[in-house]
């Protein structure tokens, strides 16, 4: 769907993308994470031909649109018919109403009139702007503008939806509706690539995550694999609760008591079986035992470090 | 090309600066015609009225709409980058050249409408002064509008270059105003002084020679001011005898034929500025 290889983009003497490699597969909801200035927006803008990288390759729908420092504009225009894009920190034309805005955007895709009207009505319903269809966008709140930006991105029923920090400025209801729309897109077989700095949103709706730091992709995998890999590298934290107090000193493990019968064990590998046997050998029983899962935030912070 | 055109046309017609500048210009027409009428406008000849109309519209529209064109161009691209609307537009299946082409076409149409408005008010003024509305007048007025339109396009194109060079639309607006101040007020006065100095060094020059010297200086030292080049051309629509008593009207085609260099500079620089402005837009990062 989207494949980026060794992409380099330098602004004056700042390397925004430093040999970036990334792949978004069909049907994925891909969360693109990174701290401020990591290169998230530069990646998205490069993908759409809105900025010019110096090196690397970009493929969209298996069509090579960028190679040897040049975009093939004819090919890019052709593939853009299948893409929807919602930019970060953007507004739409203040003097237009939502209907007029979507009408003009639909014209860029040559959508026939009857289909266009139907689509505009559907989208305004979807993003909850039906009642404001004839109000000027200039009078809209930030959240309403975000909703309209999402609607314009969906006007062509895109196969690939690219969203740059889409939930900024939305209230909790808006965020919930937004997540639902993204899930609906996945159900319909669409691919969603979105950048965000709100890790909880990414964790909740994405099946694949890419983390970019200083213009390079540090990790790209599904969330489960990322967590497993993190645990493998950073070590396991096992939380144990027993029926009676246990003396851990003969075990040789790094155990911190959290209460009379509750303990935290830090280990380099998954030693749950060993813990079970040890507790039994001490004549005690395990009431609960769990491996403390790292949050995406912990993983993210560790990577950024 | 029509996609960018519709949007930009609507947008340009809604900008406050368009209506403020046009409003000031039209308001200034009224006292000028009123003064001419009160100081003996009834004695005005047909040729004199036509020559006055051509030169008056060149001066007024050239200055006011010229500033408008420069400001329009200087904020055409950077303001859209700032708002993010350009990123939305260019993420759609539209070629960059089509988008900037449509924008340019819309700006040209808006400027032509502004010029026509200025001309219509000017014609109404000379008719009010007593000059008949002849086919020759209509032809020359249309030709004048074409010449002024080229001048305005040159200024819009210069604005596009500024717009692609300066990221902040506020700074670009300031830069355009400074440039307008230098081009329309400072430099013509500097060149006027140089001309006066040259004339005073040659006190025996004939009226015709003085006229030619002034034109030569404007051509040479104000080649980058398109309205000055149009003025050089329109000065030759008529001639006045040395006593300033009789005006003979020759018409704009005659004036254009007589000044091919100025027409060449006008068109040449317009094409060059447009080329540079478009090229920069095609290669610029829209972030």
XYZ file of C-alpha atoms in Angstrom:
592
model
C 0.000 0.000 0.000
C 2.711 2.471 1.075
C 6.389 1.640 0.995
C 9.151 4.085 1.826
C 12.817 3.186 1.366
C 15.869 5.126 2.529
C 14.068 8.447 2.413
C 16.253 11.461 3.133
C 14.997 14.987 3.605
C 17.238 17.794 4.766
C 16.046 21.314 5.587
C 19.117 23.518 5.249
C 21.436 21.673 7.648
C 18.798 19.768 9.641
C 18.215 16.147 8.626
C 14.453 15.659 9.090
C 14.446 12.170 7.540
C 17.598 10.133 7.739
C 17.194 7.054 5.560
C 13.637 6.284 6.640
C 12.202 2.858 5.832
C 8.529 2.141 6.411
C 5.837 -0.146 5.063
C 2.077 0.060 5.482
C 0.261 -3.057 4.356
C -3.298 -3.202 2.987
C -5.975 -3.288 5.689
C -3.701 -2.086 8.484
C -4.403 0.700 10.919
C -0.882 1.966 11.241
C -0.046 4.310 14.116
C 2.910 6.522 13.393
C 4.488 7.730 16.610
C 7.320 10.056 17.399
C 8.271 13.024 19.527
C 7.945 16.567 18.196
C 10.338 17.175 15.320
C 10.971 13.448 14.776
C 9.879 13.645 11.123
C 6.242 12.419 11.235
C 4.740 15.268 9.235
C 7.740 15.384 6.895
C 7.145 11.703 6.110
C 3.458 12.273 5.394
C 4.062 15.397 3.306
C 6.755 13.588 1.328
C 4.400 10.696 0.656
C 1.903 13.085 -0.907
C 4.490 15.004 -2.920
C 3.895 18.161 -0.904
C 7.570 18.427 -0.048
C 10.570 17.230 -1.997
C 12.900 14.694 -0.339
C 16.451 14.496 -1.663
C 16.910 10.713 -1.776
C 15.059 7.426 -1.467
C 12.000 5.772 -2.955
C 8.267 6.024 -2.307
C 5.755 3.513 -3.593
C 2.004 3.971 -3.319
C -0.276 1.109 -4.420
C 2.858 -0.533 -5.925
C 3.391 2.515 -8.136
C 6.786 4.164 -7.779
C 5.980 7.843 -7.393
C 9.368 9.037 -6.109
C 12.803 7.852 -7.143
C 16.251 9.391 -7.699
C 15.269 12.664 -6.081
C 12.269 13.210 -8.373
C 8.522 12.741 -8.225
C 6.681 11.316 -11.205
C 3.848 13.849 -11.056
C 1.575 12.062 -13.520
C 1.749 8.844 -11.485
C 1.381 10.753 -8.225
C -1.761 12.518 -9.447
C -3.182 9.168 -10.527
C -2.587 7.455 -7.150
C -3.907 10.468 -5.222
C -7.355 9.583 -6.557
C -7.221 6.644 -4.118
C -5.918 8.595 -1.109
C -7.627 10.732 1.512
C -5.510 13.121 3.560
C -6.268 15.115 6.654
C -3.503 17.585 7.524
C -2.349 18.756 10.933
C -2.867 22.404 11.983
C -4.979 23.163 8.961
C -8.188 24.935 8.328
C -10.396 25.071 5.288
C -11.614 28.075 3.336
C -13.372 30.338 5.848
C -15.760 31.866 3.327
C -17.238 28.536 2.245
C -19.888 26.415 3.949
C -19.238 22.692 4.582
C -21.407 21.832 1.572
C -19.510 24.226 -0.686
C -16.168 22.981 0.663
C -16.974 19.340 0.018
C -18.459 20.247 -3.372
C -15.206 21.931 -4.449
C -13.069 19.091 -3.084
C -15.289 16.550 -4.872
C -14.711 18.424 -8.132
C -11.002 17.682 -7.838
C -11.934 13.986 -8.114
C -14.428 14.555 -10.932
C -17.198 12.920 -8.907
C -20.475 13.070 -10.877
C -23.071 15.555 -9.572
C -25.705 13.117 -8.299
C -23.129 10.922 -6.572
C -21.447 14.019 -5.180
C -24.606 15.301 -3.493
C -25.304 11.896 -1.967
C -21.755 11.555 -0.725
C -21.723 15.058 0.791
C -24.923 14.337 2.726
C -23.557 11.008 3.966
C -20.294 12.543 5.106
C -21.918 15.490 6.866
C -24.079 13.003 8.762
C -21.074 10.846 9.540
C -19.029 13.682 11.052
C -22.030 15.305 12.736
C -22.123 18.531 10.750
C -25.531 18.126 9.092
C -27.079 20.914 11.149
C -24.240 23.264 10.260
C -24.155 22.439 6.569
C -24.893 26.001 5.493
C -22.850 27.873 8.093
C -19.585 29.499 7.046
C -16.508 27.512 8.104
C -15.021 30.749 9.465
C -17.552 30.570 12.294
C -16.674 26.970 13.202
C -14.931 25.832 16.397
C -11.643 23.934 16.197
C -13.445 20.625 16.721
C -15.947 21.347 13.945
C -13.120 22.211 11.576
C -11.426 18.912 12.431
C -14.648 17.083 11.609
C -14.894 18.843 8.270
C -11.245 18.085 7.546
C -12.015 14.410 8.108
C -15.063 14.635 5.843
C -13.022 16.147 2.995
C -10.459 13.351 3.406
C -13.222 10.772 2.933
C -14.950 12.420 -0.042
C -13.423 10.045 -2.602
C -14.023 6.941 -0.456
C -10.230 6.446 -0.293
C -8.457 3.112 -0.098
C -5.675 4.727 1.931
C -6.501 7.307 4.557
C -3.580 9.413 5.787
C -4.293 11.377 8.953
C -1.820 13.751 10.557
C -2.588 14.218 14.289
C -6.305 13.834 13.572
C -7.691 14.001 17.098
C -6.130 17.304 18.118
C -8.844 19.719 19.243
C -11.640 17.176 19.487
C -13.725 16.802 22.650
C -14.108 13.311 24.223
C -17.311 12.637 22.252
C -15.584 13.701 19.070
C -12.596 11.465 19.814
C -14.885 8.480 20.434
C -16.768 9.135 17.163
C -13.490 9.592 15.361
C -12.144 6.259 16.599
C -15.368 4.617 15.509
C -15.017 6.075 12.011
C -11.466 4.741 11.795
C -12.638 1.299 12.921
C -15.405 1.422 10.311
C -12.782 2.160 7.683
C -10.866 -0.942 8.713
C -14.038 -3.034 8.593
C -14.613 -1.766 5.062
C -11.147 -3.045 4.152
C -9.514 0.371 4.007
C -5.997 1.166 5.181
C -5.382 3.929 7.696
C -2.018 5.543 8.336
C -2.094 8.072 11.099
C 0.349 10.003 13.159
C -0.344 10.926 16.731
C 1.393 11.901 19.897
C -1.508 10.637 22.042
C -0.295 7.129 22.749
C -3.524 5.913 24.298
C -5.354 6.506 21.001
C -2.728 4.620 19.055
C -2.731 1.745 21.530
C -6.494 1.519 21.356
C -7.116 1.506 17.640
C -3.914 0.599 15.808
C -2.841 -2.892 14.917
C 0.606 -1.821 13.763
C 2.867 0.820 15.196
C 5.913 2.593 13.819
C 8.063 4.786 16.021
C 10.186 7.439 14.366
C 12.981 9.205 16.229
C 15.319 11.732 14.618
C 14.181 10.826 11.120
C 14.729 7.079 11.498
C 12.212 4.371 12.197
C 13.173 2.724 15.483
C 10.547 0.013 15.406
C 7.726 -1.162 13.169
C 5.601 -4.113 14.208
C 2.286 -5.097 15.747
C 1.770 -3.980 19.332
C 2.096 -7.471 20.851
C 5.438 -8.117 19.199
C 6.692 -4.686 20.187
C 5.776 -5.350 23.816
C 7.374 -8.811 23.769
C 10.541 -7.405 22.268
C 10.566 -4.620 24.836
C 10.228 -7.117 27.679
C 12.988 -9.237 26.190
C 15.331 -6.263 26.132
C 14.241 -4.352 29.215
C 13.484 -7.365 31.399
C 10.359 -8.795 33.040
C 8.510 -7.528 36.081
C 6.445 -10.268 37.744
C 3.873 -9.430 40.391
C 3.104 -12.252 42.821
C 0.600 -12.591 45.660
C 0.869 -15.618 47.986
C -1.359 -17.060 50.754
C 1.396 -16.817 53.384
C 4.623 -14.778 53.579
C 7.519 -16.305 51.607
C 11.245 -16.093 52.293
C 12.829 -15.280 48.927
C 16.456 -15.004 50.020
C 17.496 -18.563 48.948
C 16.046 -17.989 45.445
C 18.742 -15.494 44.419
C 16.165 -13.386 42.528
C 15.738 -9.635 42.734
C 12.560 -9.473 44.825
C 10.985 -6.332 46.262
C 8.206 -6.779 48.858
C 5.119 -4.702 48.066
C 3.240 -5.825 51.183
C 3.221 -8.757 53.627
C 2.299 -11.314 50.938
C 2.819 -9.302 47.726
C 6.105 -9.149 45.839
C 7.656 -7.712 42.699
C 10.305 -9.844 40.980
C 12.610 -8.331 38.337
C 14.124 -10.862 35.958
C 15.901 -10.911 32.623
C 13.537 -13.571 31.289
C 10.090 -15.003 31.893
C 10.637 -17.043 35.125
C 6.979 -17.606 36.039
C 7.366 -21.397 36.073
C 10.383 -21.170 38.382
C 8.500 -18.811 40.705
C 5.606 -21.243 40.861
C 7.922 -24.141 41.812
C 9.823 -22.039 44.344
C 6.672 -20.876 46.131
C 5.434 -24.484 46.297
C 8.813 -25.590 47.728
C 8.318 -23.012 50.481
C 4.950 -24.578 51.377
C 2.997 -21.636 50.116
C 0.433 -21.118 47.357
C 0.282 -18.499 44.637
C -2.972 -16.551 44.718
C -2.196 -14.287 41.721
C 0.768 -13.921 39.414
C 1.117 -11.662 36.432
C 3.775 -10.177 34.196
C 3.494 -6.419 34.298
C 2.876 -5.352 30.693
C 4.692 -2.231 29.581
C 2.457 0.548 28.297
C 3.104 1.997 24.894
C 4.132 5.146 26.683
C 6.922 3.305 28.544
C 8.116 1.736 25.321
C 7.916 5.038 23.515
C 9.835 6.916 26.203
C 12.507 4.226 26.303
C 12.934 4.452 22.512
C 13.087 8.200 22.517
C 15.807 8.050 25.186
C -6.985 24.545 -14.471
C -10.579 25.509 -13.578
C -10.423 23.924 -10.088
C -8.022 26.497 -8.639
C -9.701 29.227 -10.663
C -13.153 28.957 -9.074
C -11.807 28.900 -5.559
C -9.328 31.728 -6.037
C -11.837 33.879 -7.919
C -14.336 33.624 -5.069
C -11.590 34.184 -2.517
C -10.126 37.231 -4.291
C -13.521 38.898 -4.630
C -14.036 38.489 -0.893
C -10.783 40.071 0.251
C -11.173 43.387 2.060
C -8.077 44.894 0.446
C -9.686 44.660 -3.017
C -12.745 46.673 -2.043
C -10.869 49.134 0.179
C -8.373 49.989 -2.575
C -11.055 50.177 -5.288
C -13.238 52.283 -2.994
C -10.452 54.798 -2.337
C -9.622 54.964 -6.052
C -13.213 55.589 -7.147
C -13.699 58.186 -4.411
C -10.659 60.053 -5.744
C -12.137 60.154 -9.281
C -15.094 62.278 -8.170
C -13.217 65.421 -6.968
C -10.841 65.275 -9.967
C -13.688 65.433 -12.509
C -15.531 67.978 -10.386
C -12.468 70.275 -10.319
C -11.933 69.963 -14.101
C -15.567 70.823 -14.731
C -15.483 73.827 -12.396
C -12.249 75.267 -13.915
C -13.534 75.220 -17.498
C -14.330 71.677 -18.409
C -16.999 72.933 -20.807
C -14.224 74.175 -23.103
C -12.550 70.775 -23.232
C -11.992 69.390 -26.756
C -12.816 65.834 -27.726
C -9.115 65.022 -28.273
C -8.200 66.657 -25.009
C -10.858 64.716 -23.119
C -9.718 61.417 -24.606
C -6.053 62.110 -23.910
C -6.963 63.106 -20.358
C -9.013 59.945 -19.846
C -6.228 57.651 -21.069
C -3.548 59.307 -18.967
C -5.763 59.750 -15.913
C -6.860 56.111 -15.868
C -3.234 55.026 -16.440
C -2.113 57.056 -13.454
C -4.928 56.256 -11.039
C -5.624 52.635 -11.906
C -1.910 51.961 -12.418
C -1.127 53.154 -8.906
C -4.063 51.767 -6.923
C -4.682 48.532 -8.782
C -0.905 48.125 -9.081
C -0.578 48.076 -5.298
C -3.525 45.685 -5.129
C -1.895 43.349 -7.684
C 1.402 43.304 -5.810
C -0.292 42.621 -2.459
C -2.520 39.961 -4.019
C 0.475 38.127 -5.461
C 2.672 38.534 -2.379
C 0.195 36.659 -0.160
C -1.156 34.247 -2.757
C 0.862 31.192 -1.793
C 2.362 31.735 1.665
C -0.981 32.600 3.277
C -2.417 29.324 1.974
C 0.589 27.423 3.284
C 0.084 29.084 6.678
C -3.607 28.210 6.792
C -3.001 24.700 5.518
C -5.501 25.045 2.683
C -2.741 24.531 0.127
C -1.844 21.178 1.695
C -5.492 20.146 1.469
C -5.737 21.277 -2.166
C -2.467 19.766 -3.309
C -3.198 16.419 -1.651
C -5.953 16.021 -4.245
C -5.309 14.727 -7.766
C -4.338 18.110 -9.181
C -1.045 19.035 -10.838
C 0.833 21.933 -9.301
C 0.948 23.773 -12.605
C -2.849 23.457 -12.934
C -3.346 24.847 -9.460
C -1.055 27.868 -9.850
C -2.371 28.369 -13.398
C -5.954 28.513 -12.109
C -4.926 30.876 -9.328
C -3.146 33.139 -11.802
C -6.120 33.133 -14.152
C -8.442 34.097 -11.294
C -6.144 36.940 -10.234
C -5.995 38.182 -13.824
C -9.803 38.169 -14.142
C -10.243 40.009 -10.833
C -7.676 42.632 -11.860
C -9.316 43.023 -15.277
C -12.672 43.588 -13.560
C -11.054 46.192 -11.304
C -9.516 47.910 -14.342
C -12.848 47.855 -16.191
C -14.561 49.375 -13.169
C -11.978 52.138 -13.079
C -12.355 52.701 -16.826
C -16.154 52.786 -16.730
C -16.046 55.414 -13.985
C -13.448 57.336 -16.041
C -15.603 57.208 -19.193
C -18.627 58.352 -17.201
C -16.510 61.252 -15.988
C -15.379 62.448 -19.442
C -18.902 62.024 -20.831
C -20.105 64.152 -17.927
C -17.463 66.723 -18.930
C -19.071 66.827 -22.383
C -16.965 64.469 -24.536
C -18.943 62.170 -26.891
C -18.746 58.409 -26.482
C -17.125 57.417 -29.820
C -16.041 54.038 -31.139
C -12.459 55.341 -31.149
C -12.723 56.063 -27.430
C -14.088 52.587 -26.709
C -11.318 50.956 -28.786
C -8.584 52.940 -27.030
C -10.042 52.294 -23.613
C -10.066 48.547 -24.297
C -6.475 48.687 -25.576
C -5.489 50.657 -22.493
C -7.050 48.003 -20.301
C -5.030 45.341 -22.072
C -1.797 47.298 -21.532
C -2.629 47.916 -17.892
C -3.602 44.291 -17.441
C -0.141 43.219 -18.626
C 1.359 45.672 -16.136
C -0.844 44.297 -13.357
C 0.045 40.714 -14.274
C 3.713 41.657 -14.028
C 3.098 42.968 -10.520
C 1.110 39.866 -9.522
C 3.946 37.706 -10.850
C 6.463 39.751 -8.869
C 4.195 39.156 -5.879
C 4.267 35.389 -6.548
C 8.072 35.474 -6.367
C 7.858 37.280 -3.012
C 5.210 34.813 -1.856
C 7.442 31.828 -2.609
C 10.485 33.464 -1.007
C 8.955 34.764 2.238
C 7.118 32.191 4.338
C 5.184 34.568 6.549
C 2.321 36.264 4.720
C 2.533 39.203 7.137
C 6.197 39.794 6.324
C 5.509 39.333 2.612
C 2.744 41.932 2.796
C 5.150 44.357 4.463
C 7.802 43.625 1.861
C 5.296 44.194 -0.957
C 4.245 47.536 0.530
C 7.871 48.677 0.803
C 8.453 47.559 -2.786
C 5.331 49.410 -3.948
C 6.492 52.526 -2.115
C 9.902 52.340 -3.807
C 8.529 51.472 -7.267
C 5.623 53.907 -7.427
C 6.786 56.819 -5.289
C 10.536 56.896 -4.614
C 12.098 55.785 -7.896
C 9.876 57.840 -10.250
C 10.822 60.919 -8.217
C 14.520 60.020 -8.279
C 14.351 59.544 -12.055
C 12.350 62.781 -12.349
C 15.134 64.585 -10.535
C 17.787 63.032 -12.798
C 15.774 64.083 -15.851
C 15.391 67.609 -14.532
C 19.170 67.754 -13.876
C 19.904 66.553 -17.424
C 17.489 69.117 -18.859
C 19.035 71.938 -16.869
C 22.448 70.953 -18.268
C 21.032 71.490 -21.802
C 18.912 74.664 -21.599
C 18.462 74.959 -25.378
C 16.555 71.708 -25.866
C 13.354 71.842 -27.896
C 10.024 70.706 -26.396
C 10.189 67.542 -28.479
C 13.758 66.787 -27.291
C 12.765 67.319 -23.649
C 9.830 64.957 -24.082
C 12.096 62.336 -25.643
C 14.719 62.690 -22.902
C 12.114 62.130 -20.224
C 10.868 59.026 -22.032
C 14.429 57.718 -22.449
C 15.168 58.118 -18.752
C 11.930 56.382 -17.753
C 12.637 53.524 -20.152
C 16.192 53.122 -18.922
C 15.863 53.687 -15.185
C 12.281 52.590 -14.499
C 12.173 49.496 -16.701
C 11.070 47.461 -13.638
C 8.052 49.679 -12.968
C 5.400 48.397 -15.379
C 3.015 51.308 -14.839
C 5.804 53.728 -15.803
C 6.313 51.810 -19.032
C 2.575 52.045 -19.751
C 2.734 55.786 -19.002
C 5.561 56.223 -21.529
C 3.344 54.567 -24.150
C 0.155 56.465 -23.284
C 1.954 59.817 -23.318
C 2.057 59.473 -27.094
C -1.712 59.148 -27.567
C -1.733 62.891 -28.175
C 0.564 65.828 -28.625
C 0.232 69.369 -27.435
C 1.803 72.316 -29.168
C 4.564 74.260 -27.443
C 2.087 76.851 -26.155
C 0.000 74.022 -24.614
C -2.990 75.456 -26.463
C -3.974 72.694 -28.922
C -4.097 68.956 -28.324
C -3.992 66.579 -31.278
C -5.257 63.075 -30.473
C -3.580 60.169 -32.367
C -4.995 57.207 -30.514
C -3.487 54.320 -28.574
C -2.538 52.115 -31.575
C -0.313 54.951 -32.762
C 1.230 55.301 -29.275
C 1.903 51.560 -29.011
C 3.548 51.498 -32.473
C 5.732 54.407 -31.487
C 7.056 52.701 -28.334
C 7.953 49.081 -29.182
C 10.825 49.001 -26.681
C 8.544 49.858 -23.769
C 5.972 47.309 -24.886
C 8.781 44.741 -25.210
C 10.065 45.491 -21.690
C 6.529 45.270 -20.332
C 5.793 41.898 -21.918
C 9.322 40.499 -21.482
C 9.545 41.174 -17.755
C 5.995 39.881 -17.247
C 6.896 36.578 -18.883
C 10.168 36.388 -16.933
C 8.540 37.083 -13.550
C 5.748 34.627 -14.254
C 8.287 31.994 -15.247
C 10.284 32.493 -12.053
C 7.161 32.598 -9.844
C 5.689 29.445 -11.373
C 9.019 27.616 -11.300
C 9.516 28.397 -7.629
C 5.985 27.201 -6.803
C 6.520 23.957 -8.690
C 9.674 23.242 -6.661
C 8.692 24.562 -3.244
C 8.012 22.580 -0.083
C 4.414 23.203 1.006
C 4.936 23.021 4.776
